[in-house]
Amino acid sequence: MPRPAFLDLARPSRRHWLGYLLLLPAVLLIGLIIVYPLFVSVDLSFQNVGIPRLDQPRRPFTTANYERLFTSPEFWNASWITLKLVVIVSFFCFLLGLGTALLVNNRFRGQSLARLLVALPWAVPEVVAVVIFAWIFDSSFGLMNWVFIKLGLINTTINWFSSPEAAFAVVCVTMIWKGYPFVSIMMLAGLQSIPEDFYNAARVDGANAWQRLTNITLPSLMPVLGVTLILVMLWVFRDFSIIYVMTGGGPLKATQTLSIMTYEQAFGFFKMGYASAVGVVTLIVCVIASRLLMGRAPETV
Amino acid sequence: MRMPGWKRLAAVGLVALCTTTALPALAQNKVLKFVSWQKDERGTGDWWGSVIKEFEATHPGVKIEWTKVERGAFADTMTTLFAGGQPPDIVHLASFEFQKFADNGWLEPLDPYIKSAKLDLKGWAGQDTCGWNKQTVCVMMLYFGYFMAYNEELLKKEGLEVPKNYAEFLAAARKLTKDINGDGIVDQFGTGHETRGGGGQYMSEMMNYTLDAGARWTDENGKVTIDTPQMVEGLTRWKTIVKESLTPRDLAAGEVRQLFADGKIALKMDGPWLWPIIQKGKAKNQIKLSMVPFSPPVGGSSNVLGIASEVSAENKKLAWDFIAIATSDKFQSTYATLGASPPPDPRADTSGASKDTPHFDLLVKATKAAADAKVDRIPKGLELQFNEFAKMVMEESQRMIIQDLDPKVVAATMQKKAEALQKQ
């Protein structure tokens, strides 16, 4: 029996259908685990709800959560902390990542070991990294206080997690340590794709190392830099475990980012509607930031 | 290639046979879900295990699926399970978090079960906490009182007696806080408190001092009573202990307990759960126990057992049977022995526990002292807002210490913020 024409995927005009068919399971799965919860979250943000039940009728529509959010000093403080964290951590991740990538891109004895050591923090689970740094910066028994005292930099121990500024600095250091290897790996991949001929031609023209870096290396790395910057910023923006395990957002909300605030409102205070509003705003900010950076990326290529 | 006919027939027959023999087995194998954070706890976990064993022995074909969830992730997990319509049949919750679940109507009212089982809850420690909207929604599984553990050797070295009041305690803590090896870093502390982590635990630590100063967060009618001279005194004491670093700073409760067990802290006020930690510590032979030098001791309800309101009637009945076993005089007696904690049941025979656990009578005395003074970590009138309230108290106390604020001002701020929370 001949196959019906509309199912004949061998026909040139139907061939793209096969692609869609093959993609369908993945699309459905993404829809189920990402898009649907997203819709639920947006819906919840417009309801005055504590702990929601999906099988119960929705509460009346309200914008109270957003009104409360935008008039809440806590939200603006969390936004400011998030912004500070994103800028500082991203900047230093890039500085360290690019530096180490340039370093291990050279040929020298022990290069493989150096590359391994550079990438090592990335392989360490976040919670393990936090435990390590929490003990390094422990106020009473930590290594950092001991080193500082031995070096004569301080004469009394610093209570790292009792001071808003110190706690913020510790979180930054931990995130930079955890995040720079990713930048380093990406940069290394970018560096290895730059043809050696460029450098040879530049040397013939008498360009020094700095000129080769600014005129060849960095412009060639721009596409990779753009994508990496977006990924690092998004990671810092939404990272939860490092801050939550290390400081819980304290002291005095000095390390309370938007993701910590979302979690606390949802699972600490059981205000899911309000927490969803924080989550939705965070999502919108992330999307806008990504679009702005992505929009700039092609210009830099 | 087609399968021969006789083979197909045999295969069909085999499938049919398997299906029909499996059906009764499936019907018999009922599973009740029980989620707890105490599964691996030495003593208490063993006791829960014995209750489960007894239940399964007396209910053939019914199994308890016992899952451990860490305390830190417990509220989130339970919220998710209930919100997703998949609650555990037997509900185990901390006594400061069940209110939210009860308020959502997720906990089955237990009064009819209690009545038909003739369960006598008169004198059951902490049971008053289990009332919600004039109904009993849970049974209290532990009410505790703090005792003081002290390192006898460290006290003797300094020529100190066991402190009997706050003034003596403060003097001892100051004398015992020292840099032993002269490297400029304090490595022995007078006392130990958690100053990092959850608001609830932070508040419990503070209450050692606020209760002794005669302060309460709310009165018996639920009215906020923070802005008082007593609370100012309590806050002043807390500020003194933390600001002078008589306690190690920025450590979680578990870390502080471990330091005490290892001989790095001299005086520690805590609940019955400290004892198993002491037993594993390096300084276990130097540690002795006494009543806290404060009056009343910190105490309160700890954890409760209930039934999810939306499970089937059959499962509710089975979950109640489980609760009935756990609350029976027999198992309350073994709770004392295995858990080394005073059981809430006033009829429990604790003579075995007194023999096995040398300090058991002290635990009973501490619990009674806390119960008589009606002490609870959860302030009346702020049950639903407890997490927010605890966080606020922690933050304002931290602000007082970090910014060196006057406790009088801090008490007034706390009063205002607590009242605002109540009105939410």
XYZ file of C-alpha atoms in Angstrom:
725
model
C 0.000 0.000 0.000
C 1.526 3.397 -0.923
C 2.322 5.726 1.978
C 0.148 8.845 2.326
C 1.859 11.824 0.720
C 1.913 13.940 3.878
C 3.939 11.290 5.733
C 6.474 10.861 2.968
C 9.500 12.367 4.662
C 11.704 11.416 1.711
C 10.093 14.111 -0.430
C 12.359 17.196 -0.662
C 9.480 19.471 0.415
C 8.890 17.318 3.553
C 12.533 16.679 4.443
C 12.725 19.435 7.081
C 9.837 17.736 8.903
C 12.183 14.957 9.927
C 14.356 17.499 11.698
C 11.374 18.850 13.578
C 10.225 15.357 14.462
C 13.641 14.479 15.831
C 13.730 17.685 17.832
C 10.210 17.227 19.221
C 11.079 15.093 22.306
C 13.745 17.572 23.410
C 11.435 20.528 22.813
C 8.645 18.857 24.778
C 11.032 18.063 27.621
C 12.324 21.641 27.748
C 8.752 22.891 27.658
C 7.883 20.647 30.567
C 10.821 21.381 32.832
C 11.606 24.995 31.951
C 8.782 26.793 30.196
C 5.884 25.421 32.263
C 7.452 26.250 35.663
C 8.289 29.667 34.265
C 4.631 30.282 33.416
C 3.602 28.992 36.837
C 6.111 31.336 38.455
C 4.867 34.361 36.498
C 1.279 33.405 37.355
C 2.131 33.053 41.057
C 3.805 36.450 41.091
C 0.405 37.993 40.326
C -1.310 36.235 43.223
C -1.258 36.890 46.941
C -0.227 33.379 47.902
C 1.818 31.794 50.679
C 2.365 28.148 49.895
C 0.617 27.435 46.583
C -1.171 24.320 45.471
C -1.231 23.723 41.745
C -4.407 21.677 41.979
C -6.360 24.460 43.648
C -8.071 27.427 41.970
C -5.818 30.420 41.478
C -6.149 33.429 43.740
C -7.423 36.758 42.346
C -5.083 38.726 40.117
C -3.075 41.343 41.986
C -0.003 43.479 41.414
C 0.586 43.781 45.169
C 3.736 41.655 45.061
C 5.367 43.954 42.519
C 4.195 47.083 44.323
C 5.692 45.749 47.543
C 8.836 44.685 45.732
C 9.621 48.034 44.131
C 8.977 49.909 47.363
C 11.038 47.488 49.437
C 14.496 48.690 50.543
C 15.431 45.018 50.884
C 14.880 44.442 47.160
C 16.937 47.459 46.126
C 19.664 46.438 48.547
C 19.673 42.911 47.071
C 19.812 44.383 43.561
C 22.748 46.604 44.517
C 24.592 43.688 46.159
C 23.964 41.539 43.072
C 25.228 44.256 40.752
C 28.348 44.816 42.877
C 29.033 41.101 42.967
C 28.523 40.687 39.204
C 30.860 43.574 38.347
C 33.629 42.707 40.831
C 33.608 38.937 40.337
C 33.316 39.139 36.535
C 36.133 41.691 36.326
C 38.565 39.678 38.438
C 37.553 36.395 36.834
C 38.478 37.932 33.509
C 41.707 39.410 34.743
C 42.826 36.139 36.324
C 41.358 33.960 33.607
C 43.035 35.860 30.785
C 46.299 36.091 32.702
C 46.462 32.376 33.450
C 45.354 31.495 29.914
C 48.159 33.609 28.431
C 50.550 31.988 30.880
C 49.687 28.357 30.179
C 49.424 29.042 26.450
C 53.224 29.357 26.371
C 55.418 26.299 26.073
C 57.437 25.611 29.212
C 58.385 22.679 31.370
C 55.445 21.611 33.505
C 52.936 23.269 31.184
C 50.505 20.329 31.482
C 50.641 20.436 35.268
C 50.133 24.197 35.230
C 47.064 23.812 33.013
C 45.698 21.176 35.363
C 46.234 23.399 38.401
C 44.592 26.352 36.658
C 41.517 24.276 35.831
C 41.341 22.523 39.205
C 39.058 24.987 41.074
C 36.484 24.607 38.340
C 36.300 20.865 38.997
C 35.791 21.317 42.729
C 32.103 21.240 43.736
C 30.849 24.613 44.925
C 29.942 23.392 48.380
C 33.411 21.907 48.868
C 34.969 25.197 47.765
C 32.795 27.028 50.270
C 33.812 24.734 53.116
C 37.496 25.243 52.250
C 37.173 29.016 52.173
C 34.936 29.131 55.235
C 37.733 27.476 57.209
C 40.457 29.591 55.600
C 38.568 32.696 56.704
C 37.309 31.312 60.002
C 37.408 34.094 62.581
C 38.845 31.983 65.388
C 40.854 29.188 63.809
C 41.271 30.285 60.202
C 44.452 30.244 58.178
C 44.017 33.787 56.886
C 44.044 35.397 60.350
C 47.091 33.313 61.286
C 48.972 34.368 58.134
C 48.078 38.035 58.625
C 49.173 37.952 62.259
C 52.435 36.161 61.390
C 53.136 38.761 58.721
C 52.411 41.502 61.242
C 49.629 42.966 59.111
C 47.128 42.746 61.968
C 47.496 42.346 65.719
C 44.021 41.014 66.441
C 41.922 38.522 64.514
C 39.414 39.736 61.936
C 35.872 38.447 62.307
C 35.433 37.846 58.607
C 31.788 36.870 58.720
C 30.749 39.400 61.363
C 31.693 42.390 59.268
C 29.516 43.261 56.265
C 32.497 44.446 54.196
C 34.717 41.487 55.095
C 31.950 38.959 54.466
C 31.301 40.480 51.047
C 35.020 40.342 50.246
C 35.206 36.666 51.288
C 32.258 35.800 49.056
C 33.921 37.649 46.165
C 37.235 35.830 46.688
C 35.503 32.444 46.798
C 33.498 33.159 43.657
C 36.543 34.462 41.802
C 38.545 31.360 42.780
C 35.702 29.150 41.615
C 34.931 31.109 38.454
C 38.238 32.162 36.883
C 39.211 28.680 35.567
C 36.179 28.713 33.299
C 37.344 31.983 31.760
C 40.841 30.582 31.566
C 39.730 27.455 29.690
C 37.608 29.473 27.262
C 40.416 31.948 26.663
C 42.907 29.144 26.137
C 40.642 27.637 23.505
C 40.409 31.072 21.861
C 44.158 31.639 22.033
C 44.900 28.340 20.365
C 42.689 29.230 17.442
C 44.738 32.358 16.599
C 47.073 31.505 13.716
C 50.783 31.724 14.576
C 51.321 33.564 11.263
C 49.682 36.673 12.750
C 52.308 36.841 15.465
C 55.165 36.060 13.081
C 54.057 38.874 10.760
C 53.764 41.231 13.733
C 57.261 40.318 14.915
C 58.622 41.010 11.409
C 56.916 44.415 11.595
C 58.690 45.040 14.912
C 55.670 44.801 17.230
C 56.560 44.252 20.877
C 54.716 41.875 23.249
C 52.274 44.541 24.446
C 51.428 45.571 20.890
C 50.928 41.935 19.894
C 48.581 41.500 22.861
C 46.507 44.608 22.176
C 46.466 44.401 18.374
C 46.252 40.668 17.752
C 45.395 38.625 20.839
C 42.610 40.682 22.376
C 40.772 41.539 19.114
C 40.939 37.887 18.064
C 39.579 36.808 21.430
C 36.644 39.226 21.364
C 33.980 36.745 20.189
C 35.024 34.263 22.872
C 35.298 37.058 25.430
C 31.741 38.197 24.721
C 30.184 34.778 25.170
C 32.320 34.025 28.227
C 31.413 37.356 29.789
C 27.707 36.591 29.401
C 28.096 33.129 30.895
C 30.175 34.342 33.851
C 27.834 37.229 34.573
C 24.807 34.959 34.468
C 26.579 32.480 36.754
C 27.387 35.178 39.309
C 23.900 36.639 38.953
C 22.095 33.443 39.797
C 24.676 31.661 41.978
C 23.067 30.551 45.166
C 25.026 27.809 46.875
C 28.279 29.683 47.498
C 26.592 32.597 49.242
C 23.932 30.569 51.000
C 26.348 28.069 52.526
C 28.971 30.688 53.350
C 26.986 33.575 54.802
C 23.290 32.853 54.260
C 23.041 36.403 52.903
C 24.327 38.020 56.087
C 25.578 39.760 58.071
C 23.006 42.539 57.880
C 22.054 41.480 54.324
C 25.547 42.436 53.125
C 25.687 39.378 50.874
C 21.981 38.976 50.174
C 21.651 38.773 46.409
C 18.392 38.456 44.481
C 18.679 34.660 44.354
C 19.194 34.442 48.131
C 16.245 36.787 48.646
C 14.064 34.662 46.366
C 14.934 31.499 48.265
C 14.436 33.084 51.665
C 11.038 34.520 50.798
C 9.891 31.225 49.278
C 11.249 28.609 51.657
C 12.130 30.648 54.720
C 9.050 32.816 55.016
C 6.725 30.777 52.751
C 5.751 33.788 50.645
C 5.767 32.128 47.261
C 3.884 34.878 45.444
C 6.351 37.527 46.547
C 9.304 35.208 45.910
C 8.012 34.568 42.390
C 7.896 38.314 41.770
C 11.556 38.587 42.811
C 12.347 35.635 40.549
C 10.521 37.141 37.573
C 12.287 40.485 37.967
C 15.632 38.654 38.213
C 14.811 36.761 35.040
C 13.900 39.943 33.165
C 17.137 41.642 34.268
C 19.146 38.580 33.181
C 17.436 38.489 29.781
C 17.989 42.221 29.188
C 21.654 41.997 30.252
C 22.212 38.974 28.006
C 20.523 40.632 25.042
C 22.586 43.796 25.482
C 25.793 41.802 25.603
C 24.780 39.477 22.782
C 23.766 42.478 20.737
C 27.238 43.881 21.178
C 29.009 40.611 20.459
C 28.777 40.652 16.652
C 30.154 44.216 16.541
C 33.235 43.057 18.338
C 33.978 40.216 15.947
C 11.362 -14.587 12.273
C 8.072 -15.634 13.868
C 8.057 -17.461 17.168
C 6.653 -21.002 16.942
C 3.037 -21.314 18.123
C 3.766 -23.470 21.177
C 6.381 -21.017 22.363
C 4.000 -18.097 21.997
C 1.363 -19.971 23.932
C 3.833 -20.783 26.675
C 4.957 -17.154 26.856
C 1.378 -15.891 27.117
C 0.683 -18.476 29.811
C 3.773 -17.454 31.747
C 2.833 -13.776 31.620
C -0.701 -14.573 32.761
C 0.603 -16.700 35.601
C 3.020 -14.007 36.754
C 0.294 -11.355 36.622
C -2.264 -13.315 38.592
C 0.179 -14.402 41.287
C 1.595 -10.907 41.614
C -1.755 -9.186 42.179
C -2.401 -10.329 45.746
C 1.193 -9.560 46.612
C 0.767 -6.030 45.278
C -2.385 -5.564 47.280
C -0.612 -6.640 50.439
C 2.473 -4.495 49.959
C 1.248 -1.118 51.135
C 3.867 1.568 51.665
C 3.583 4.472 54.084
C 5.911 7.385 53.479
C 7.776 8.827 56.441
C 10.316 11.620 55.945
C 12.556 12.627 58.843
C 15.831 14.441 59.512
C 16.554 12.203 62.492
C 17.172 8.982 60.589
C 20.907 8.791 61.210
C 20.942 10.482 64.600
C 22.517 8.288 67.203
C 19.903 7.301 69.773
C 16.856 9.070 68.354
C 17.335 7.482 64.938
C 17.637 4.062 66.564
C 14.416 4.701 68.435
C 12.527 5.637 65.258
C 13.899 2.446 63.738
C 12.468 0.421 66.616
C 9.052 2.082 66.209
C 9.066 1.247 62.488
C 10.073 -2.344 63.224
C 7.213 -2.713 65.706
C 4.742 -1.160 63.273
C 5.747 -3.468 60.428
C 5.590 -6.487 62.748
C 2.061 -5.602 63.834
C 0.918 -4.618 60.330
C 1.909 -7.434 57.966
C 2.076 -6.296 54.364
C 2.543 -2.649 55.286
C 6.005 -1.158 54.952
C 7.303 2.196 56.106
C 9.401 3.969 53.498
C 11.694 5.953 55.752
C 13.579 8.742 53.972
C 16.191 11.003 55.461
C 16.251 14.668 54.512
C 18.860 16.954 56.070
C 17.493 19.406 58.608
C 18.745 22.350 56.543
C 16.687 21.281 53.542
C 13.760 19.861 55.473
C 11.305 22.763 55.342
C 11.923 23.212 51.610
C 11.435 19.519 50.916
C 8.260 19.223 52.945
C 6.835 22.405 51.410
C 7.533 21.036 47.941
C 6.008 17.645 48.761
C 2.827 19.201 50.161
C 2.554 21.838 47.432
C 2.969 19.145 44.807
C 0.202 17.059 46.369
C 2.599 14.285 47.400
C 2.862 14.634 51.180
C 4.294 11.865 53.340
C 1.608 9.878 55.168
C 3.355 10.281 58.520
C 4.336 13.915 58.931
C 7.397 14.724 61.014
C 8.074 18.433 61.462
C 9.953 20.797 63.744
C 7.682 22.430 66.284
C 8.387 25.884 64.853
C 7.390 24.998 61.302
C 4.238 22.892 61.554
C 2.054 25.992 61.987
C 2.373 26.966 58.312
C 1.301 23.480 57.266
C -1.572 23.452 59.735
C -2.662 26.906 58.616
C -2.947 25.581 55.052
C -5.173 22.756 56.293
C -2.568 20.141 55.406
C -2.488 18.455 58.785
C -5.289 16.121 59.812
C -7.067 17.086 63.057
C -6.120 14.332 65.499
C -8.831 14.845 68.150
C -11.134 12.075 66.844
C -8.202 9.626 66.721
C -7.022 10.615 70.189
C -10.546 10.207 71.518
C -11.187 6.798 69.953
C -7.748 5.489 70.973
C -8.265 6.944 74.490
C -4.758 8.399 74.310
C -4.200 10.354 77.510
C -2.198 13.471 76.682
C -2.635 15.031 80.115
C 0.744 16.255 81.323
C 2.306 15.443 77.948
C 5.237 17.894 77.753
C 4.816 20.631 75.181
C 1.511 19.268 73.847
C -0.153 22.706 74.175
C 1.990 23.822 71.243
C 0.217 21.299 69.000
C -3.097 23.116 69.122
C -4.058 25.007 65.984
C -7.398 26.725 65.386
C -8.819 24.937 68.434
C -7.835 21.524 67.097
C -4.995 19.154 67.887
C -2.971 18.738 64.705
C 0.084 16.941 66.054
C 1.624 15.100 68.966
C 4.735 16.529 70.594
C 7.691 14.166 70.400
C 10.242 16.100 72.433
C 10.247 18.930 74.903
C 13.690 19.730 76.242
C 15.493 21.907 78.735
C 19.059 23.146 78.437
C 21.732 21.956 80.860
C 25.284 23.225 81.167
C 28.227 21.056 80.185
C 31.597 22.217 81.495
C 35.191 21.156 81.074
C 36.196 20.388 84.652
C 39.907 20.341 83.877
C 39.898 23.810 82.313
C 37.975 25.225 85.271
C 40.340 23.586 87.776
C 43.395 24.982 85.962
C 42.028 28.483 86.510
C 40.914 27.709 90.064
C 37.277 28.273 89.151
C 34.121 26.787 90.608
C 31.174 25.832 88.431
C 29.320 29.138 87.922
C 25.958 29.476 89.630
C 24.714 32.773 88.195
C 25.351 35.188 85.358
C 27.991 37.236 87.181
C 30.022 34.109 87.990
C 29.484 32.774 84.489
C 30.743 35.993 82.900
C 33.784 36.115 85.185
C 34.594 32.467 84.407
C 34.094 32.945 80.663
C 36.434 35.949 80.687
C 39.112 34.045 82.611
C 38.822 30.973 80.411
C 39.062 32.834 77.100
C 42.756 32.891 76.284
C 45.555 32.544 73.809
C 47.306 29.428 75.073
C 50.232 29.162 72.675
C 50.989 32.874 72.506
C 50.575 33.225 68.752
C 48.232 36.161 69.131
C 45.133 34.122 68.317
C 42.635 33.111 70.987
C 42.380 29.325 70.936
C 40.385 28.587 74.073
C 36.983 30.102 74.714
C 34.972 30.597 77.863
C 31.702 29.631 76.250
C 30.324 28.689 72.859
C 27.351 29.997 70.916
C 26.301 29.775 67.316
C 26.538 33.250 65.831
C 26.145 32.225 62.207
C 23.344 30.328 60.579
C 19.624 30.320 61.131
C 17.676 32.877 63.110
C 15.960 30.221 65.220
C 19.211 28.835 66.589
C 20.652 32.328 67.088
C 17.584 33.262 69.104
C 17.891 30.136 71.254
C 21.495 31.078 72.060
C 20.457 34.609 73.028
C 17.643 33.320 75.205
C 20.137 31.915 77.705
C 20.728 35.524 78.730
C 17.384 37.180 78.013
C 15.385 34.620 80.019
C 17.714 34.958 83.011
C 17.250 38.710 82.831
C 13.501 38.121 83.102
C 12.688 39.022 79.499
C 10.219 37.378 77.121
C 9.545 38.096 73.466
C 5.769 38.044 73.988
C 3.429 37.576 76.925
C 0.911 34.749 77.380
C -1.640 36.666 75.263
C 0.782 37.002 72.347
C 1.468 40.714 72.930
C 5.012 41.740 71.996
C 7.043 42.572 75.123
C 10.522 43.308 73.840
C 10.897 46.968 74.736
C 11.392 46.333 78.458
C 14.265 46.934 80.919
C 14.593 43.142 81.275
C 15.141 42.682 77.541
C 17.594 45.573 77.483
C 19.548 43.768 80.220
C 19.336 40.482 78.284
C 20.562 42.122 75.089
C 23.369 43.825 77.004
C 24.533 40.460 78.289
C 24.429 38.913 74.824
C 26.343 41.867 73.404
C 28.987 41.509 76.115
C 29.532 37.794 75.469
C 29.788 38.161 71.686
C 31.569 41.514 71.465
C 34.256 40.426 73.917
C 34.646 37.237 71.834
C 34.083 34.999 74.856
C 32.560 32.655 72.264
C 34.177 31.708 68.959
C 32.655 33.910 66.270
C 30.864 33.011 63.063
C 30.509 29.292 63.644
C 27.477 27.102 63.081
C 25.961 25.153 65.975
C 27.537 21.845 64.973
C 31.002 23.363 64.792
C 30.656 24.976 68.222
C 29.515 21.671 69.745
C 32.473 19.874 68.203
C 34.916 22.467 69.554
C 33.434 22.024 73.002
C 33.686 18.240 72.757
C 37.338 18.627 71.747
C 38.182 20.800 74.769
C 38.440 24.198 73.053
C 35.439 25.650 74.907
C 34.964 25.523 78.673
C 31.239 26.122 79.284
C 28.403 25.179 76.962
C 24.645 25.450 77.465
C 22.757 23.069 75.215
C 20.067 20.399 74.907
C 20.146 16.594 75.210
C 21.630 16.221 71.709
C 24.988 17.510 72.980
C 25.686 14.307 74.916
C 26.356 11.971 71.924
C 28.683 14.635 70.469
C 30.594 14.859 73.740
C 31.057 11.082 73.691
C 32.913 11.312 70.379
C 35.085 14.269 71.406
C 38.682 14.363 72.585
C 37.734 15.939 75.921
C 34.921 13.530 76.803
C 36.581 12.456 80.071
C 36.989 16.052 81.241
C 33.381 17.079 80.640
C 30.789 17.154 83.400
C 27.181 18.328 83.419
C 25.174 20.588 85.681
C 22.117 22.783 85.662
C 22.575 26.021 83.746
C 23.647 28.941 85.931
C 20.601 30.844 84.693
C 16.949 30.701 85.604
C 14.870 29.536 83.855
C 16.879 27.424 81.418
C 16.224 27.679 77.701
C 13.792 24.995 76.713
C 10.982 24.244 74.420
C 9.263 22.014 72.009
C 11.403 20.348 69.410
C 9.581 18.148 66.934
C 6.071 16.869 66.266
C 4.306 14.007 64.560
C 1.117 14.362 62.539
C -0.882 12.988 59.632
C -1.246 14.533 56.188
C -4.891 15.531 55.693
C -5.080 14.545 52.041
C -3.917 10.950 52.144
C -6.485 8.165 51.874
C -8.620 7.244 54.881
C -6.864 3.890 55.048
C -3.443 5.526 55.145
C -4.625 7.981 57.795
C -5.685 5.060 59.936
C -2.306 3.359 59.434
C -0.426 6.612 60.123
C -2.360 6.961 63.353
C -1.420 3.390 64.302
C 2.197 4.437 63.831
C 1.683 7.480 66.074
C -0.091 5.288 68.624
C 2.962 3.015 68.799
C 5.351 5.968 69.074
C 3.272 7.520 71.859
C 2.641 4.289 73.760
C 4.030 4.128 77.296
C 6.271 1.244 76.234
C 7.927 3.156 73.419
C 8.066 6.380 75.383
C 10.067 4.426 77.970
C 12.469 3.155 75.314
C 12.665 6.708 73.949
C 14.239 7.670 77.251
C 16.708 4.775 77.069
C 17.652 4.927 73.381
C 17.324 8.653 72.824
C 18.817 9.574 76.205
C 16.219 12.350 76.375
C 13.280 12.843 78.703
C 10.184 11.646 76.862
C 7.116 13.902 76.798
C 4.934 11.115 78.227
C 4.574 11.638 81.989
C 3.796 7.929 82.462
C 6.948 6.684 80.761
C 9.186 4.484 82.890
C 12.537 6.227 82.854
C 14.272 4.095 85.472
C 16.186 2.217 82.749
C 17.352 5.480 81.248
C 18.510 6.737 84.638
C 20.690 3.615 84.914
C 22.081 3.839 81.368
C 22.509 7.604 81.201
C 24.183 9.028 84.279
C 22.900 12.539 83.657
C 19.328 11.543 82.844
C 17.881 12.903 86.069
C 19.559 16.216 85.334
C 17.890 16.295 81.909
C 14.516 15.651 83.536
C 15.177 18.404 86.077
C 16.200 20.871 83.348
C 13.181 19.982 81.238
C 10.878 20.397 84.221
C 12.410 23.762 85.095
C 11.851 25.001 81.536
C 8.332 23.558 81.375
C 7.354 25.032 84.758
C 8.476 28.444 83.559
C 6.486 27.891 80.326
C 9.562 28.525 78.223
C 9.387 27.920 74.508
C 11.554 29.064 71.636
C 8.450 29.902 69.631
C 6.909 33.099 70.993
C 3.151 32.991 71.442
C 1.386 35.119 68.866
C 4.288 34.923 66.428
C 4.051 31.244 65.468
C 3.200 31.883 61.813
C 5.819 34.592 61.473
C 8.439 32.736 63.504
C 11.069 32.462 60.774
C 10.769 36.137 59.882
C 10.745 37.129 63.529
C 13.813 35.030 64.306
C 15.656 36.496 61.330
C 14.743 40.015 62.427
C 15.942 39.371 65.990
C 19.195 37.941 64.657
C 19.806 40.854 62.297
C 19.037 43.528 64.882
C 21.292 41.780 67.403
C 24.075 41.545 64.831
C 23.581 45.236 64.058
C 23.856 45.991 67.784
C 27.185 44.170 67.945
C 28.657 45.316 64.625
C 27.617 48.957 64.936
C 27.991 49.030 68.725
C 24.416 50.202 69.248
C 22.765 50.842 72.596
C 20.667 47.776 73.571
C 17.900 50.170 74.621
C 17.593 51.435 71.036
C 17.797 47.888 69.686
C 15.008 46.673 71.981
C 12.766 49.521 70.790
C 13.532 48.702 67.137
C 12.813 45.011 67.687
C 9.523 45.854 69.394
C 8.430 47.981 66.433
C 9.436 45.406 63.855
C 7.849 42.510 65.745
C 4.563 44.402 66.016
C 4.682 45.113 62.287
C 5.235 41.417 61.602
C 2.245 40.519 63.755
C 0.029 42.861 61.761
C 1.042 41.323 58.410
